[in-house]
CSV table of C-alpha atoms in Angstrom, one decimal:
chain,number,residue,atom,x,y,z
A,1,ALA,CA,26.0,-33.6,-8.9
A,2,PHE,CA,24.4,-30.9,-6.8
A,3,ALA,CA,20.8,-32.2,-7.4
A,4,HIS,CA,22.0,-35.8,-6.7
A,5,THR,CA,23.6,-34.6,-3.4
A,6,VAL,CA,20.6,-32.6,-2.3
A,7,ALA,CA,18.1,-35.3,-3.2
A,8,HIS,CA,20.1,-38.0,-1.4
A,9,ASP,CA,20.8,-35.9,1.8
A,10,LEU,CA,17.1,-34.8,2.2
A,11,ARG,CA,15.6,-38.3,2.0
A,12,GLU,CA,16.5,-39.3,5.5
A,13,PRO,CA,15.0,-36.2,7.2
A,14,VAL,CA,11.8,-36.7,5.2
A,15,ARG,CA,11.6,-40.4,6.3
A,16,THR,CA,12.1,-39.3,9.9
A,17,ILE,CA,9.2,-36.8,9.7
A,18,SER,CA,6.9,-39.4,8.3
A,19,ALA,CA,8.0,-42.2,10.7
A,20,PHE,CA,7.6,-40.1,13.9
A,21,THR,CA,4.3,-38.6,12.8
A,22,GLN,CA,2.9,-42.1,12.3
A,23,LEU,CA,4.3,-43.1,15.7
A,24,LEU,CA,2.6,-40.1,17.3
A,25,VAL,CA,-0.7,-41.1,15.7
A,26,ARG,CA,-0.4,-44.6,17.1
A,27,LYS,CA,0.8,-43.7,20.6
A,28,ALA,CA,-1.0,-40.4,21.4
A,29,GLN,CA,-4.7,-39.9,22.1
A,30,LEU,CA,-5.5,-37.6,19.2
A,31,THR,CA,-8.8,-36.2,18.3
A,32,ASP,CA,-10.2,-36.8,14.8
A,33,ALA,CA,-9.1,-33.3,13.7
A,34,GLU,CA,-5.6,-33.8,15.1
A,35,SER,CA,-5.4,-37.2,13.4
A,36,GLU,CA,-6.4,-35.6,10.1
A,37,ILE,CA,-3.7,-32.9,10.5
A,38,ALA,CA,-1.1,-35.7,11.2
A,39,GLN,CA,-2.2,-37.5,8.0
A,40,PHE,CA,-1.7,-34.3,6.0
A,41,ILE,CA,1.9,-34.3,7.3
A,42,VAL,CA,2.4,-38.0,6.4
A,43,ASP,CA,1.0,-37.4,2.9
A,44,GLY,CA,3.1,-34.3,2.4
A,45,ALA,CA,6.2,-36.3,3.5
A,46,ARG,CA,5.3,-39.1,1.0
A,47,ARG,CA,5.0,-36.6,-1.8
A,48,MET,CA,8.3,-35.0,-0.9
A,49,SER,CA,9.9,-38.5,-0.8
A,50,ASN,CA,8.5,-39.2,-4.3
A,51,LEU,CA,9.8,-35.8,-5.5
A,52,LEU,CA,13.3,-36.5,-4.1
A,53,ASP,CA,13.3,-40.0,-5.8
A,54,ASP,CA,12.4,-38.3,-9.1
A,55,LEU,CA,15.1,-35.7,-8.6
A,56,LEU,CA,17.6,-38.4,-8.0
A,57,SER,CA,16.4,-40.2,-11.2
A,58,SER,CA,16.8,-36.9,-13.1
A,59,ALA,CA,20.3,-36.4,-11.8
A,60,THR,CA,21.4,-39.9,-12.8
A,61,GLY,CA,19.8,-40.2,-16.3
A,62,GLY,CA,21.4,-42.2,-19.2
A,63,HIS,CA,24.6,-41.2,-20.9
A,64,LYS,CA,25.6,-42.3,-24.4
A,65,ASP,CA,29.2,-43.1,-23.3
A,66,SER,CA,28.1,-45.9,-21.0
A,67,SER,CA,25.6,-47.5,-23.4
A,68,ARG,CA,25.7,-51.2,-24.6
A,69,PRO,CA,23.3,-53.4,-26.6
A,70,VAL,CA,20.1,-53.9,-24.7
A,71,GLU,CA,17.1,-56.1,-25.5
A,72,LEU,CA,14.0,-53.8,-25.4
A,73,ALA,CA,11.8,-56.8,-25.0
A,74,HIS,CA,13.5,-57.5,-21.7
A,75,VAL,CA,13.2,-53.9,-20.8
A,76,ALA,CA,9.4,-53.8,-21.5
A,77,ALA,CA,8.9,-57.0,-19.5
A,78,GLU,CA,10.7,-55.7,-16.5
A,79,ALA,CA,8.9,-52.3,-16.6
A,80,ILE,CA,5.5,-54.1,-16.7
A,81,GLN,CA,6.5,-56.4,-13.8
A,82,ASN,CA,7.3,-53.2,-11.8
A,83,LEU,CA,3.9,-51.8,-12.7
A,84,THR,CA,2.0,-55.0,-11.9
A,85,GLU,CA,-0.1,-53.6,-9.1
A,86,ALA,CA,-1.1,-50.4,-11.0
A,87,LEU,CA,-1.9,-52.4,-14.1
A,88,THR,CA,-3.9,-55.0,-12.2
A,89,THR,CA,-6.0,-52.6,-10.1
A,90,SER,CA,-6.7,-50.4,-13.2
A,91,ALA,CA,-7.5,-53.5,-15.4
A,92,ALA,CA,-5.1,-52.1,-18.1
A,93,ALA,CA,-4.4,-54.1,-21.3
A,94,ILE,CA,-0.9,-53.8,-22.7
A,95,ARG,CA,-0.2,-54.9,-26.3
A,96,ILE,CA,3.5,-55.1,-27.1
A,97,GLY,CA,4.8,-55.8,-30.6
A,98,PRO,CA,8.2,-57.2,-31.6
A,99,LEU,CA,10.9,-55.0,-30.1
A,100,PRO,CA,14.6,-54.5,-31.2
A,101,ARG,CA,17.9,-54.4,-29.6
A,102,VAL,CA,19.2,-50.9,-29.0
A,103,GLN,CA,22.2,-49.1,-27.5
A,104,GLY,CA,21.5,-47.9,-24.0
A,105,ARG,CA,21.6,-48.6,-20.3
A,106,GLU,CA,19.1,-51.2,-19.2
A,107,CYS,CA,18.2,-49.5,-15.9
A,108,ASP,CA,17.5,-46.2,-17.6
A,109,LEU,CA,15.4,-47.8,-20.4
A,110,VAL,CA,13.3,-49.7,-17.8
A,111,ARG,CA,12.7,-46.3,-16.1
A,112,LEU,CA,11.8,-44.8,-19.4
A,113,PHE,CA,9.2,-47.5,-20.3
A,114,GLN,CA,7.9,-47.6,-16.7
A,115,ASN,CA,7.3,-43.8,-16.7
A,116,LEU,CA,5.5,-43.8,-20.0
A,117,ILE,CA,3.4,-46.9,-19.5
A,118,GLY,CA,2.7,-45.7,-15.9
A,119,ASN,CA,1.5,-42.3,-17.3
A,120,ALA,CA,-0.9,-44.1,-19.6
A,121,VAL,CA,-2.5,-45.6,-16.5
A,122,LYS,CA,-2.4,-42.4,-14.5
A,123,TYR,CA,-3.9,-40.1,-17.1
A,124,ARG,CA,-6.6,-42.6,-18.3
A,125,SER,CA,-10.0,-41.7,-19.6
A,126,SER,CA,-13.3,-43.4,-18.7
A,127,ALA,CA,-12.6,-46.1,-21.3
A,128,PRO,CA,-10.9,-49.3,-20.5
A,129,ILE,CA,-7.1,-48.7,-20.6
A,130,ILE,CA,-5.3,-50.0,-23.7
A,131,VAL,CA,-1.6,-49.3,-24.3
A,132,HIS,CA,0.2,-50.3,-27.5
A,133,VAL,CA,4.0,-50.5,-27.7
A,134,THR,CA,5.5,-50.8,-31.2
A,135,ALA,CA,8.8,-50.2,-33.0
A,136,GLU,CA,9.9,-49.4,-36.5
A,137,ARG,CA,13.3,-48.9,-38.1
A,138,SER,CA,14.3,-45.3,-39.0
A,139,GLY,CA,17.7,-45.2,-40.6
A,140,PRO,CA,20.4,-46.1,-38.1
A,141,ASP,CA,17.8,-45.7,-35.2
A,142,TRP,CA,14.7,-47.4,-34.0
A,143,MET,CA,11.6,-45.4,-33.3
A,144,ILE,CA,9.5,-46.6,-30.4
A,145,ARG,CA,5.9,-45.6,-30.0
A,146,ILE,CA,3.9,-46.0,-26.7
A,147,ARG,CA,0.3,-45.2,-27.5
A,148,ASP,CA,-2.6,-45.0,-25.1
A,149,ASN,CA,-6.3,-44.1,-25.2
A,150,GLY,CA,-6.2,-41.7,-22.3
A,151,ILE,CA,-7.3,-38.1,-21.8
A,152,GLY,CA,-4.8,-36.7,-24.2
A,153,ILE,CA,-2.7,-33.5,-24.2
A,154,ALA,CA,-3.5,-30.2,-26.0
A,155,LYS,CA,-1.1,-29.1,-28.7
A,156,PRO,CA,0.2,-26.0,-26.8
A,157,HIS,CA,1.5,-28.3,-24.1
A,158,HIS,CA,3.3,-30.9,-26.3
A,159,LEU,CA,6.7,-29.3,-25.5
A,160,ARG,CA,5.9,-28.0,-22.0
A,161,VAL,CA,5.1,-31.5,-20.6
A,162,PHE,CA,8.8,-32.4,-20.8
A,163,GLY,CA,9.8,-29.5,-18.6
A,164,LEU,CA,11.0,-30.1,-15.0
A,165,PHE,CA,8.2,-29.7,-12.4
A,166,THR,CA,5.5,-29.3,-15.1
A,167,ARG,CA,2.0,-30.5,-14.1
A,168,LEU,CA,-1.1,-29.9,-16.3
A,169,HIS,CA,-3.6,-31.4,-13.8
A,170,SER,CA,-4.7,-30.8,-10.2
A,171,GLU,CA,-3.6,-32.8,-7.2
A,172,GLU,CA,-6.4,-35.3,-7.8
A,173,ILE,CA,-4.0,-36.9,-10.2
A,174,PRO,CA,-0.8,-37.7,-8.2
A,175,GLY,CA,2.6,-36.8,-9.6
A,176,THR,CA,5.7,-34.6,-9.1
A,177,GLY,CA,6.0,-33.1,-12.6
A,178,ILE,CA,9.4,-34.7,-13.1
A,179,GLY,CA,8.7,-38.1,-14.8
A,180,LEU,CA,8.6,-36.8,-18.5
A,181,ALA,CA,11.7,-34.6,-17.8
A,182,VAL,CA,13.5,-37.8,-16.7
A,183,CYS,CA,12.3,-39.5,-19.9
A,184,LYS,CA,13.7,-36.6,-22.0
A,185,LYS,CA,17.0,-36.7,-20.2
A,186,ILE,CA,17.4,-40.4,-20.7
A,187,VAL,CA,16.5,-40.4,-24.4
A,188,GLU,CA,18.6,-37.3,-25.2
A,189,GLY,CA,21.5,-38.6,-23.1
A,190,LEU,CA,21.6,-41.6,-25.5
A,191,GLY,CA,21.5,-39.4,-28.5
A,192,GLY,CA,17.8,-39.8,-29.3
A,193,THR,CA,14.8,-37.6,-29.5
A,194,ILE,CA,11.4,-37.8,-27.7
A,195,TRP,CA,8.1,-36.1,-28.5
A,196,VAL,CA,4.4,-36.6,-28.1
A,197,GLU,CA,1.5,-36.8,-30.6
A,198,SER,CA,-1.8,-36.1,-28.9
A,199,GLU,CA,-5.0,-34.1,-28.7
A,200,PRO,CA,-7.5,-33.9,-25.9
A,201,GLY,CA,-9.9,-36.9,-25.7
A,202,ALA,CA,-7.9,-38.9,-28.3
A,203,GLY,CA,-5.1,-40.4,-26.2
A,204,SER,CA,-1.4,-39.8,-26.5
A,205,THR,CA,1.4,-41.4,-28.4
A,206,PHE,CA,4.9,-40.9,-27.0
A,207,CYS,CA,7.6,-41.4,-29.6
A,208,PHE,CA,11.3,-41.7,-29.1
A,209,THR,CA,14.3,-42.8,-31.1
A,210,LEU,CA,17.2,-45.0,-29.9
A,211,ALA,CA,20.3,-46.0,-31.8
A,212,ALA,CA,20.2,-49.6,-33.1
A,213,ALA,CA,22.5,-52.0,-31.2
A,214,GLN,CA,26.1,-52.1,-32.4
A,215,GLU,CA,26.5,-55.8,-32.9
A,216,GLU,CA,27.8,-58.3,-35.5
A,217,SER,CA,25.7,-59.1,-38.5
A,218,GLY,CA,23.5,-62.1,-38.2
A,219,THR,CA,22.5,-61.5,-34.6
A,220,ARG,CA,18.9,-61.2,-33.6
A,221,ALA,CA,17.5,-57.8,-34.3
A,222,ILE,CA,13.9,-58.1,-32.9
A,223,SER,CA,12.4,-60.2,-30.2
A,224,SER,CA,9.2,-60.4,-28.3
A,225,PRO,CA,9.0,-59.4,-24.6
A,226,GLY,CA,7.4,-62.7,-23.7
A,227,ASP,CA,10.7,-64.6,-23.8
A,228,ALA,CA,13.5,-62.1,-23.7
A,229,ASN,CA,16.4,-63.2,-21.6
A,230,GLY,CA,14.1,-65.6,-19.7
A,231,ILE,CA,11.9,-62.8,-18.3
A,232,ARG,CA,8.2,-63.5,-18.5
A,233,LEU,CA,5.4,-60.9,-18.4
A,234,PRO,CA,3.0,-61.4,-15.5
A,235,GLY,CA,-0.2,-63.1,-16.7
A,236,PRO,CA,-0.8,-65.2,-19.8
A,237,VAL,CA,1.4,-64.1,-22.7
A,238,SER,CA,1.7,-65.2,-26.3
A,239,SER,CA,4.7,-64.1,-28.2
A,240,ALA,CA,6.7,-64.5,-31.4
A,241,ALA,CA,10.2,-63.4,-32.5
A,242,SER,CA,11.4,-62.0,-35.8
A,243,THR,CA,14.8,-61.4,-37.3
A,244,ALA,CA,13.7,-59.0,-40.0
A,245,ALA,CA,15.1,-55.5,-40.3
A,246,SER,CA,11.8,-54.0,-39.1
A,247,PRO,CA,8.8,-55.6,-37.2
A,248,PRO,CA,6.6,-57.3,-39.8
A,249,SER,CA,3.0,-56.4,-39.6
A,250,SER,CA,2.0,-60.1,-39.3
A,251,ALA,CA,4.2,-60.7,-36.3
A,252,ALA,CA,2.3,-61.8,-33.2
A,253,THR,CA,2.2,-59.4,-30.3
A,254,SER,CA,2.7,-60.0,-26.6
A,255,THR,CA,-0.2,-59.0,-24.3
A,256,TRP,CA,-0.8,-58.3,-20.7
A,257,PRO,CA,-2.8,-59.6,-19.1
């Protein structure tokens, strides 16, 4: 509650600093050096705004008591729609296998997928970006894997990356060090576990477990994000749905673009 209050109350002063600094740049006769200083202020305010947004997200993470059946295919499609600009400008390729229905809160799960897929773009290597999203049944839960071909993470940092305000890279790669902490809070708040499998230069696979949806027998267990709840991925998509207990290896995957 304290973090939520602080993050909420500080957002307006930060917006004011940014707005009036930009107004000063437009109205005043500034030298090049003074304009550069003003831009530093605007950039700092933007980073602070992003930090406050992430703090707010961290303070309002998922909670098991408010969970309901959610279509992960729909979640993946919405997360990708939110990332359209970043995926387009980076020419990222997203490959999504059949995904199940799970217990959770849709808004939190969209944030979870968006953070993890967004990180795959942010921490890319020199190779063309390829992200794979897959699911497999694990007892009463589903295990979701989001695998990329990015720069990877050294083993000593596999636990550390989920800490609050943890950053492994310089300011050249933007970020607040809160995204993975938010992911951890969402997953653990729903009774699951999240971890990373990675090594430098070999990409990263973020794995997490979510409880299978509590629904009557005979309902659809797995679907593809291309057609879930009428949500379409941006760009050409081919998809197929399955009702098996786990995603069959022969099932068609959805792709973006």
